[in-house]
């Protein structure tokens, strides 16, 4: 009788015991497999507008790049039908760059060849590299560096860091040098001082110092490494940024490529950082390959994943954020660290099956191509796609804050900083046990602020920068503005036929109408002598076509 009572008690209790959270490799069962060579680069992104993140990855030998369409319960290898056969991959980025609604593919090959493939939205691409003017580029990151609403390319050009500004007509300007580069390993974009101009942090391969470059907002950058307190005079392969303490300022983590420890730099909110590595327990291991911020357990706190070269012992680490600015490595209990696991050269995070848990694709030298499904992930969640109108299409550089029971969860829309890493451009909020977000506030680079209230947990939503837009932006007007920043005049080139009238309206970022002009000409010059210094939005309408561009005026 007593034995039967114990069995009944076990049955009653068992359903209430949380299952162990683990990461399980599901690549082969989902149809991903057959690749040769050592794993190298990874990139996630939705290229066909169905909300499911699609996947690209490559091998180190340089003769293999593969692209898979995500069907949620399976993946299809569409490399050949997509027009992507015969390529390699050193950096894989998916973002909207060509003026439509589909994320395009930037592919930097191992043979130092750059490609821009425009997505057609149906699983096929057009190679527009020559048209775009980037055949000589080496693109490793993205941001809207001049705040004109167009996504620019961060380029490693020769021995320099350069920017190729987006002209808005599927072309990019020639490389414009930002700073000399002694040697290159990784490069992150971040707005460390919250002035809405993206800054740059780069890491080096050898013992040349890493550097923070402040965007001055006028096309120039200043090395502020020492005054900001982020000096690191060693090689660092891995680099990523994220707000680990939810204070609204982006922090910085470096993965050591030398005998020095990794570094966690906490943003103080005043233009400076503090080295909190020792007290936070984030010194990690040396010979780091990758580092990424991710909330793997949906508790609303960003954790730190790293992969290391020593695959016999510590291989990968998952530094769990304890919520008190300390971290604990839990990778072994999650099943993603141990002998013959790791040495990943490229990783990317995305919720591939839309269940609210962040999954990992890892490409490396030991267990070469793995899709780790995040199983039994606790906590509720919210995922957010940003749809820029005045700002760039993916909202790169935007900050969103979810407020839950008086607590802030802060996320920045920023691409991964590692040399071969590529996570999906989608915001992920872990909510722990909360079922309702009191408010979600989105701060856009344009100065626009969106506020939403009483959002139910466990769903994917889209936030449009301009909910009031009534004119569809399919087939937008092609417009080129220069110089940016403007001084006493702004030159405008409009891609309309002369028979059509274009109305031009200039607004302050608060929405005040400053000036209107009607023209049937393809080019004109706007007098800005009497405009106060600052950001403005220029709206162009012609028939049922609409486009907005941002300009900076600085006398």
Coordinates of C-alpha atoms in Angstrom, one line a residue:
X1 CA 0.0 0.0 0.0
X2 CA 2.8 2.4 0.9
X3 CA 4.6 1.6 -2.3
X4 CA 1.5 2.3 -4.4
X5 CA 1.1 5.6 -2.6
X6 CA 4.6 6.6 -3.5
X7 CA 4.0 5.7 -7.1
X8 CA 0.8 7.8 -7.2
X9 CA 2.6 10.7 -5.5
X10 CA 5.4 10.6 -8.2
X11 CA 2.8 10.6 -11.0
X12 CA 1.1 13.7 -9.5
X13 CA 4.3 15.6 -9.0
X14 CA 6.1 14.7 -12.3
X15 CA 4.1 17.0 -14.6
X16 CA 5.0 20.0 -12.5
X17 CA 8.8 19.4 -12.7
X18 CA 10.4 21.5 -15.4
X19 CA 12.3 19.5 -17.9
X20 CA 16.0 20.2 -18.3
X21 CA 16.8 22.9 -20.9
X22 CA 19.2 21.6 -23.6
X23 CA 20.4 22.3 -27.0
X24 CA 20.0 19.4 -29.4
X25 CA 21.5 19.2 -32.9
X26 CA 18.6 18.7 -35.3
X27 CA 20.4 19.6 -38.6
X28 CA 20.2 16.2 -40.2
X29 CA 16.6 15.5 -39.2
X30 CA 15.5 18.8 -40.7
X31 CA 17.3 18.1 -44.0
X32 CA 20.5 20.0 -43.5
X33 CA 23.6 17.9 -44.3
X34 CA 26.0 16.5 -46.8
X35 CA 28.4 19.5 -46.6
X36 CA 32.1 19.0 -47.0
X37 CA 35.1 20.8 -45.5
X38 CA 35.5 22.7 -42.2
X39 CA 32.7 25.0 -41.1
X40 CA 33.3 28.7 -41.5
X41 CA 30.7 31.5 -41.8
X42 CA 27.0 31.6 -40.9
X43 CA 24.1 34.0 -41.7
X44 CA 20.4 34.1 -40.9
X45 CA 17.7 36.2 -42.5
X46 CA 14.2 36.1 -44.0
X47 CA 14.7 36.5 -47.7
X48 CA 11.1 35.8 -48.9
X49 CA 8.9 37.7 -46.4
X50 CA 7.3 34.6 -44.7
X51 CA 8.7 35.5 -41.3
X52 CA 10.8 32.3 -41.1
X53 CA 14.6 32.9 -40.9
X54 CA 16.4 31.3 -43.8
X55 CA 20.0 30.1 -43.5
X56 CA 23.3 30.4 -45.3
X57 CA 26.6 28.9 -44.3
X58 CA 30.0 28.0 -45.8
X59 CA 33.2 26.0 -45.4
X60 CA 36.7 27.3 -44.8
X61 CA 38.2 25.8 -47.9
X62 CA 36.3 28.5 -49.9
X63 CA 34.6 26.1 -52.4
X64 CA 31.4 25.7 -50.5
X65 CA 28.5 28.0 -49.8
X66 CA 25.0 26.6 -49.1
X67 CA 21.6 28.3 -48.8
X68 CA 18.6 26.7 -47.2
X69 CA 15.0 27.8 -47.2
X70 CA 13.2 27.4 -43.9
X71 CA 9.9 25.6 -43.8
X72 CA 9.7 25.5 -40.0
X73 CA 9.6 21.7 -39.8
X74 CA 12.3 21.2 -42.5
X75 CA 14.8 23.0 -44.6
X76 CA 15.2 22.9 -48.4
X77 CA 18.6 23.3 -50.0
X78 CA 17.9 26.0 -52.7
X79 CA 21.5 26.9 -53.4
X80 CA 21.2 26.0 -57.1
X81 CA 17.7 27.2 -57.8
X82 CA 18.4 30.5 -56.0
X83 CA 21.3 31.2 -58.3
X84 CA 24.0 30.8 -55.6
X85 CA 26.0 27.8 -56.8
X86 CA 29.8 27.7 -57.0
X87 CA 30.5 30.2 -54.3
X88 CA 32.3 30.4 -51.0
X89 CA 31.6 32.5 -47.9
X90 CA 33.8 34.4 -45.5
X91 CA 31.0 36.8 -44.3
X92 CA 27.3 36.3 -44.8
X93 CA 24.8 39.2 -44.2
X94 CA 21.1 39.4 -44.9
X95 CA 19.4 42.8 -44.8
X96 CA 17.3 45.1 -47.0
X97 CA 19.5 47.2 -49.2
X98 CA 17.7 47.7 -52.6
X99 CA 14.5 49.6 -51.8
X100 CA 11.9 46.8 -51.6
X101 CA 10.5 44.7 -48.7
X102 CA 12.9 41.7 -49.0
X103 CA 16.2 41.1 -47.3
X104 CA 19.0 40.9 -49.7
X105 CA 22.2 38.8 -49.4
X106 CA 25.7 40.2 -49.0
X107 CA 28.3 37.5 -49.5
X108 CA 32.1 38.0 -49.0
X109 CA 33.9 35.0 -50.3
X110 CA 37.1 33.4 -49.1
X111 CA 38.8 34.4 -52.4
X112 CA 38.1 38.1 -51.5
X113 CA 35.3 38.5 -53.9
X114 CA 32.2 40.6 -52.8
X115 CA 28.7 39.9 -54.0
X116 CA 25.4 41.6 -53.6
X117 CA 22.4 39.4 -54.5
X118 CA 19.1 41.2 -54.6
X119 CA 16.2 39.0 -53.4
X120 CA 13.2 38.6 -55.7
X121 CA 11.1 37.4 -52.8
X122 CA 10.5 34.0 -54.3
X123 CA 13.7 32.2 -53.3
X124 CA 15.7 33.5 -56.2
X125 CA 18.3 36.3 -56.4
X126 CA 19.8 38.7 -58.9
X127 CA 23.5 39.4 -58.9
X128 CA 23.7 43.2 -58.9
X129 CA 27.3 43.5 -57.6
X130 CA 28.5 45.4 -60.7
X131 CA 25.5 47.6 -60.8
X132 CA 25.9 48.4 -57.1
X133 CA 29.6 49.4 -57.7
X134 CA 31.0 47.2 -54.9
X135 CA 33.0 44.6 -56.9
X136 CA 36.1 45.8 -55.1
X137 CA 34.5 45.8 -51.6
X138 CA 35.1 43.8 -48.5
X139 CA 31.9 44.2 -46.5
X140 CA 31.8 43.1 -42.9
X141 CA 29.0 45.0 -41.3
X142 CA 26.1 47.5 -41.8
X143 CA 24.6 50.6 -40.4
X144 CA 23.1 53.9 -41.5
X145 CA 26.2 56.0 -40.8
X146 CA 24.9 59.3 -42.1
X147 CA 21.3 58.9 -40.8
X148 CA 19.7 59.4 -44.3
X149 CA 17.4 56.4 -44.0
X150 CA 19.6 54.2 -46.2
X151 CA 21.7 51.3 -45.0
X152 CA 25.4 51.8 -45.7
X153 CA 28.2 49.2 -46.0
X154 CA 31.1 49.0 -43.6
X155 CA 34.1 48.0 -45.7
X156 CA 37.6 46.7 -45.0
X157 CA 39.3 48.3 -48.0
X158 CA 43.0 47.7 -48.3
X159 CA 44.6 48.8 -45.0
X160 CA 41.7 51.0 -44.1
X161 CA 38.2 50.9 -42.6
X162 CA 35.9 52.5 -45.1
X163 CA 32.2 53.2 -45.6
X164 CA 30.3 52.9 -48.9
X165 CA 27.3 55.1 -48.6
X166 CA 24.0 53.9 -50.0
X167 CA 22.7 56.2 -52.8
X168 CA 19.2 54.9 -52.7
X169 CA 19.2 53.6 -56.3
X170 CA 20.8 50.2 -55.8
X171 CA 24.3 51.8 -56.0
X172 CA 26.9 52.7 -53.4
X173 CA 29.5 55.4 -53.3
X174 CA 33.2 54.5 -53.7
X175 CA 34.9 53.5 -50.5
X176 CA 35.3 56.6 -48.2
X177 CA 38.2 56.1 -45.7
X178 CA 37.3 56.3 -42.0
X179 CA 40.5 55.2 -40.3
X180 CA 43.7 53.2 -41.0
X181 CA 43.5 49.6 -40.0
X182 CA 46.7 47.9 -38.7
X183 CA 45.2 44.4 -39.0
X184 CA 41.7 43.1 -38.9
X185 CA 39.7 40.4 -37.0
X186 CA 36.2 41.6 -36.2
X187 CA 34.2 44.8 -36.4
X188 CA 31.0 45.9 -34.5
X189 CA 28.7 48.8 -35.0
X190 CA 27.2 50.5 -31.9
X191 CA 25.8 53.8 -30.8
X192 CA 27.8 53.9 -27.5
X193 CA 26.8 57.5 -26.6
X194 CA 23.2 57.4 -27.8
X195 CA 23.5 60.3 -30.2
X196 CA 22.0 58.3 -33.1
X197 CA 25.1 58.2 -35.2
X198 CA 26.6 54.7 -35.4
X199 CA 30.1 54.3 -34.0
X200 CA 32.6 51.5 -34.8
X201 CA 34.7 49.2 -32.6
X202 CA 37.2 46.9 -34.4
X203 CA 39.4 44.1 -33.1
X204 CA 42.8 43.0 -34.4
X205 CA 44.5 39.6 -35.2
X206 CA 47.9 40.3 -33.6
X207 CA 49.0 42.6 -30.8
X208 CA 47.9 45.8 -32.4
X209 CA 45.5 47.6 -30.2
X210 CA 41.7 47.5 -30.8
X211 CA 39.9 50.8 -31.2
X212 CA 36.6 52.6 -30.7
X213 CA 35.9 55.1 -33.5
X214 CA 33.3 57.8 -32.6
X215 CA 31.0 59.0 -35.4
X216 CA 31.1 62.8 -35.4
X217 CA 28.0 63.1 -37.5
X218 CA 29.7 64.9 -40.3
X219 CA 31.3 62.0 -42.2
X220 CA 34.4 61.9 -39.9
X221 CA 35.3 59.6 -37.0
X222 CA 37.6 60.2 -34.0
X223 CA 39.5 57.5 -32.1
X224 CA 38.2 57.8 -28.6
X225 CA 39.5 54.4 -27.3
X226 CA 41.5 55.7 -24.4
X227 CA 39.1 58.4 -23.2
X228 CA 36.2 55.9 -23.4
X229 CA 38.1 53.3 -21.4
X230 CA 37.9 50.4 -23.8
X231 CA 41.6 49.9 -24.6
X232 CA 42.7 46.3 -25.3
X233 CA 46.2 46.1 -26.8
X234 CA 45.9 42.4 -27.8
X235 CA 44.4 40.3 -30.5
X236 CA 40.6 39.7 -30.1
X237 CA 38.8 37.4 -32.6
X238 CA 35.4 37.7 -31.1
X239 CA 33.5 41.0 -30.6
X240 CA 29.8 41.7 -29.9
X241 CA 27.6 44.4 -28.3
X242 CA 24.5 44.3 -26.2
X243 CA 22.8 45.9 -23.1
X244 CA 23.5 43.2 -20.5
X245 CA 22.2 45.2 -17.5
X246 CA 19.1 46.7 -19.2
X247 CA 20.1 50.3 -18.5
X248 CA 19.5 51.6 -22.0
X249 CA 23.2 51.8 -23.0
X250 CA 25.0 49.2 -25.1
X251 CA 27.9 47.3 -23.6
X252 CA 30.9 45.6 -25.2
X253 CA 32.4 42.1 -25.0
X254 CA 35.7 41.0 -26.5
X255 CA 36.9 37.4 -27.1
X256 CA 40.6 37.0 -26.5
X257 CA 42.8 35.7 -29.3
X258 CA 45.9 35.8 -27.1
X259 CA 46.9 34.8 -23.5
X260 CA 45.0 37.8 -22.1
X261 CA 41.5 37.3 -20.7
X262 CA 38.3 38.2 -22.5
X263 CA 36.9 41.6 -21.6
X264 CA 33.4 42.9 -20.6
X265 CA 33.2 46.6 -20.8
X266 CA 30.1 48.1 -19.1
X267 CA 28.8 51.4 -20.6
X268 CA 28.5 54.0 -17.9
X269 CA 26.1 56.2 -19.9
X270 CA 28.4 59.2 -20.0
X271 CA 30.6 58.3 -22.9
X272 CA 32.9 56.0 -20.9
X273 CA 33.1 52.3 -20.0
X274 CA 34.3 50.4 -17.0
X275 CA 36.1 47.1 -17.2
X276 CA 33.9 44.8 -15.1
X277 CA 35.5 41.5 -16.3
X278 CA 36.9 40.3 -13.0
X279 CA 33.9 41.1 -10.7
X280 CA 31.4 39.8 -13.3
X281 CA 33.2 36.5 -13.9
X282 CA 33.5 36.9 -17.7
X283 CA 37.2 36.5 -18.3
X284 CA 36.4 33.4 -20.3
X285 CA 39.1 31.5 -22.1
X286 CA 41.8 32.5 -24.6
X287 CA 42.0 31.7 -28.2
X288 CA 38.4 32.6 -28.6
X289 CA 36.7 32.2 -32.0
X290 CA 33.3 33.8 -31.6
X291 CA 31.3 35.7 -29.0
X292 CA 27.6 36.7 -29.1
X293 CA 25.1 38.2 -26.7
X294 CA 21.9 36.2 -26.5
X295 CA 19.1 35.6 -24.0
X296 CA 19.1 31.8 -24.2
X297 CA 16.7 31.2 -21.3
X298 CA 14.1 33.9 -21.8
X299 CA 14.7 35.6 -18.4
X300 CA 15.1 39.1 -20.0
X301 CA 18.9 39.2 -19.4
X302 CA 21.5 38.9 -22.2
X303 CA 23.9 36.1 -21.7
X304 CA 27.2 35.6 -23.5
X305 CA 28.0 32.6 -25.8
X306 CA 31.6 32.0 -26.8
X307 CA 33.4 29.3 -28.8
X308 CA 37.1 28.5 -28.2
X309 CA 39.8 26.6 -30.0
X310 CA 40.5 24.1 -27.1
X311 CA 37.8 21.5 -28.0
X312 CA 39.2 19.0 -25.6
X313 CA 38.2 20.8 -22.5
X314 CA 36.2 24.1 -22.3
X315 CA 35.4 24.4 -26.0
X316 CA 32.2 26.5 -25.8
X317 CA 31.0 28.6 -22.9
X318 CA 27.5 30.0 -22.1
X319 CA 27.9 32.7 -19.5
X320 CA 24.5 32.9 -17.9
X321 CA 23.6 36.4 -16.7
X322 CA 22.6 36.2 -13.0
X323 CA 20.9 39.6 -13.0
X324 CA 23.3 41.1 -10.5
X325 CA 26.1 41.9 -13.0
X326 CA 27.7 38.5 -12.5
X327 CA 27.8 35.5 -14.8
X328 CA 28.0 31.7 -14.5
X329 CA 29.1 29.3 -17.2
X330 CA 26.3 26.7 -17.8
X331 CA 27.3 25.4 -21.2
X332 CA 28.1 21.8 -20.1
X333 CA 24.6 21.4 -18.6
X334 CA 23.1 22.7 -21.9
X335 CA 24.9 20.1 -24.0
X336 CA 26.9 22.6 -26.0
X337 CA 30.4 22.1 -24.4
X338 CA 32.7 19.2 -23.9
X339 CA 35.3 17.1 -25.7
X340 CA 34.9 17.3 -29.5
X341 CA 32.2 19.9 -29.4
X342 CA 33.0 23.4 -30.6
X343 CA 35.9 25.3 -32.2
X344 CA 33.2 27.2 -34.1
X345 CA 34.5 29.8 -36.5
X346 CA 31.0 31.2 -37.3
X347 CA 27.7 31.2 -35.4
X348 CA 24.3 32.8 -35.8
X349 CA 21.3 32.9 -33.5
X350 CA 17.7 32.9 -34.7
X351 CA 14.3 31.5 -33.6
X352 CA 14.1 29.2 -36.6
X353 CA 10.9 27.4 -35.6
X354 CA 9.1 30.5 -34.1
X355 CA 8.6 28.9 -30.7
X356 CA 10.2 31.9 -28.8
X357 CA 13.5 30.1 -28.0
X358 CA 16.7 31.3 -29.6
X359 CA 18.4 28.5 -31.6
X360 CA 22.0 28.3 -32.7
X361 CA 23.6 27.4 -36.0
X362 CA 27.3 26.8 -35.5
X363 CA 30.0 26.1 -38.2
X364 CA 33.4 24.8 -37.1
X365 CA 36.3 22.5 -37.3
X366 CA 35.2 19.6 -35.1
X367 CA 31.4 19.1 -35.3
X368 CA 31.2 21.0 -38.5
X369 CA 27.6 22.1 -39.2
X370 CA 25.1 22.0 -36.4
X371 CA 21.7 23.5 -35.9
X372 CA 21.2 23.4 -32.1
X373 CA 17.5 23.6 -31.3
X374 CA 16.8 25.2 -27.9
X375 CA 14.6 22.7 -26.1
X376 CA 12.6 23.2 -22.9
X377 CA 13.4 26.8 -22.9
X378 CA 11.7 28.4 -19.9
X379 CA 10.0 31.8 -19.8
X380 CA 7.7 33.8 -22.0
X381 CA 8.8 36.0 -24.9
X382 CA 8.2 38.6 -27.5
X383 CA 9.8 38.9 -30.9
X384 CA 9.8 42.2 -32.9
X385 CA 10.5 43.0 -36.5
X386 CA 11.2 46.6 -37.1
X387 CA 10.0 48.2 -40.4
X388 CA 11.8 51.5 -41.0
X389 CA 10.2 54.2 -43.1
X390 CA 12.1 57.3 -42.3
X391 CA 15.0 55.3 -40.8
X392 CA 16.7 52.4 -42.7
X393 CA 14.4 49.4 -43.6
X394 CA 15.6 47.0 -40.9
X395 CA 15.8 49.7 -38.2
X396 CA 19.5 49.1 -37.6
X397 CA 20.6 51.4 -34.8
X398 CA 17.1 51.5 -33.2
X399 CA 16.6 50.8 -29.5
X400 CA 13.4 49.2 -28.1
X401 CA 12.5 49.0 -24.4
X402 CA 9.9 46.6 -23.1
X403 CA 8.5 47.6 -19.7
X404 CA 7.2 44.7 -17.6
X405 CA 6.1 45.3 -14.0
X406 CA 8.2 48.4 -13.7
X407 CA 11.3 46.7 -15.1
X408 CA 13.0 47.6 -18.4
X409 CA 14.3 45.1 -20.9
X410 CA 16.5 47.0 -23.4
X411 CA 17.4 45.7 -26.9
X412 CA 19.3 47.3 -29.7
X413 CA 18.9 46.4 -33.4
X414 CA 22.5 45.7 -34.3
X415 CA 24.2 43.1 -36.5
X416 CA 26.8 40.7 -35.0
X417 CA 30.3 42.0 -34.8
X418 CA 32.3 38.8 -35.3
X419 CA 34.2 38.1 -38.5
X420 CA 32.1 35.2 -39.6
X421 CA 29.0 35.5 -37.4
X422 CA 25.5 36.5 -38.7
X423 CA 22.4 36.4 -36.5
X424 CA 18.9 37.4 -37.7
X425 CA 18.0 41.1 -37.6
X426 CA 15.0 40.6 -35.2
X427 CA 14.6 41.8 -31.6
X428 CA 14.1 39.1 -29.0
X429 CA 12.7 39.9 -25.6
X430 CA 12.7 37.2 -22.9
X431 CA 9.9 38.0 -20.4
X432 CA 10.5 35.3 -17.7
X433 CA 7.1 34.6 -16.2
X434 CA 5.3 37.8 -17.4
X435 CA 2.4 37.3 -19.8
X436 CA 1.8 40.9 -20.6
X437 CA 4.2 43.7 -21.7
X438 CA 2.9 47.0 -20.1
X439 CA 4.5 49.1 -22.9
X440 CA 7.0 48.7 -25.7
X441 CA 8.8 51.9 -26.7
X442 CA 10.8 52.0 -29.9
X443 CA 13.3 54.8 -30.5
X444 CA 14.3 55.1 -34.1
X445 CA 17.4 56.7 -35.5
X446 CA 15.2 59.3 -37.3
X447 CA 14.0 60.6 -33.9
X448 CA 10.6 59.0 -34.2
X449 CA 9.3 57.2 -31.1
X450 CA 6.6 54.5 -31.3
X451 CA 4.7 53.4 -28.2
X452 CA 2.5 50.3 -27.9
X453 CA 0.7 49.2 -24.8
X454 CA -0.7 46.0 -23.3
X455 CA 1.0 43.5 -25.6
X456 CA 0.3 39.8 -25.0
X457 CA 3.4 37.6 -24.6
X458 CA 4.5 34.8 -26.8
X459 CA 4.0 36.3 -30.3
X460 CA 5.9 37.8 -33.2
X461 CA 4.9 41.4 -34.0
X462 CA 6.0 44.1 -36.4
X463 CA 6.5 47.8 -35.4
X464 CA 6.2 50.2 -38.3
X465 CA 8.0 53.5 -37.9
X466 CA 5.2 55.5 -39.6
X467 CA 1.8 53.9 -38.9
X468 CA 0.1 56.9 -40.5
X469 CA 1.5 56.3 -44.0
X470 CA -1.4 56.0 -46.4
X471 CA 0.6 55.8 -49.7
X472 CA 2.2 52.4 -50.5
X473 CA 5.9 52.5 -50.9
X474 CA 6.1 49.8 -53.6
X475 CA 8.2 51.2 -56.5
X476 CA 9.4 54.2 -54.6
X477 CA 10.8 57.2 -56.3
X478 CA 14.6 57.0 -56.7
X479 CA 16.2 60.0 -55.1
X480 CA 19.8 61.1 -54.5
X481 CA 20.7 63.9 -52.1
X482 CA 24.1 65.4 -51.6
X483 CA 26.1 66.6 -49.9
X484 CA 25.3 65.0 -46.5
X485 CA 25.6 66.9 -44.3
X486 CA 24.3 69.9 -46.3
X487 CA 25.5 73.4 -45.6
X488 CA 23.9 76.2 -47.5
X489 CA 22.3 74.1 -50.2
X490 CA 21.2 70.6 -50.9
X491 CA 21.4 69.1 -54.4
X492 CA 18.5 66.8 -55.3
X493 CA 18.3 64.3 -58.2
X494 CA 15.0 62.6 -58.8
X495 CA 14.5 59.5 -60.9
X496 CA 11.1 60.6 -62.4
X497 CA 10.2 61.4 -66.0
X498 CA 9.9 65.1 -66.7
X499 CA 6.2 64.9 -67.3
X500 CA 5.5 63.9 -63.7
X501 CA 5.2 66.4 -60.9
X502 CA 7.1 65.7 -57.7
X503 CA 6.1 67.4 -54.5
X504 CA 8.9 67.9 -52.0
X505 CA 8.1 68.6 -48.3
X506 CA 10.8 69.2 -45.6
X507 CA 9.8 68.4 -42.0
X508 CA 11.6 68.7 -38.7
X509 CA 12.0 65.3 -36.9
X510 CA 9.1 66.4 -34.6
X511 CA 6.8 66.6 -37.7
X512 CA 6.7 70.4 -38.3
X513 CA 6.4 71.3 -42.0
X514 CA 9.3 73.6 -42.9
X515 CA 9.2 74.0 -46.7
X516 CA 7.4 72.6 -49.7
X517 CA 8.4 72.7 -53.4
X518 CA 6.7 71.3 -56.6
X519 CA 8.8 70.4 -59.6
X520 CA 8.8 68.5 -62.9
X521 CA 12.6 68.7 -63.1
X522 CA 15.0 65.8 -62.6
X523 CA 17.4 67.9 -60.6
X524 CA 17.2 71.0 -58.4
X525 CA 19.1 72.8 -55.6
X526 CA 17.3 73.5 -52.3
X527 CA 18.5 76.6 -50.4
X528 CA 19.1 75.6 -46.8
X529 CA 20.9 78.8 -45.7
X530 CA 18.2 79.7 -43.2
X531 CA 17.6 76.1 -41.8
X532 CA 18.9 75.7 -38.3
X533 CA 21.5 72.9 -37.8
X534 CA 19.9 69.5 -37.2
X535 CA 18.2 66.5 -38.7
X536 CA 15.3 66.9 -41.2
X537 CA 13.0 64.6 -43.1
X538 CA 12.4 65.2 -46.8
X539 CA 9.3 63.6 -48.3
X540 CA 8.9 63.1 -52.0
X541 CA 5.5 62.2 -53.5
X542 CA 4.6 61.7 -57.2
X543 CA 1.3 60.1 -58.1
X544 CA 1.0 57.0 -55.9
X545 CA 4.8 56.9 -55.2
X546 CA 6.4 58.0 -52.0
X547 CA 9.8 58.0 -50.4
X548 CA 11.3 59.7 -47.4
X549 CA 14.9 60.7 -46.9
X550 CA 16.7 62.1 -43.9
X551 CA 19.2 65.0 -44.2
X552 CA 21.6 66.5 -41.8
X553 CA 22.2 70.3 -42.0
X554 CA 25.4 71.7 -40.4
X555 CA 26.5 75.2 -41.3

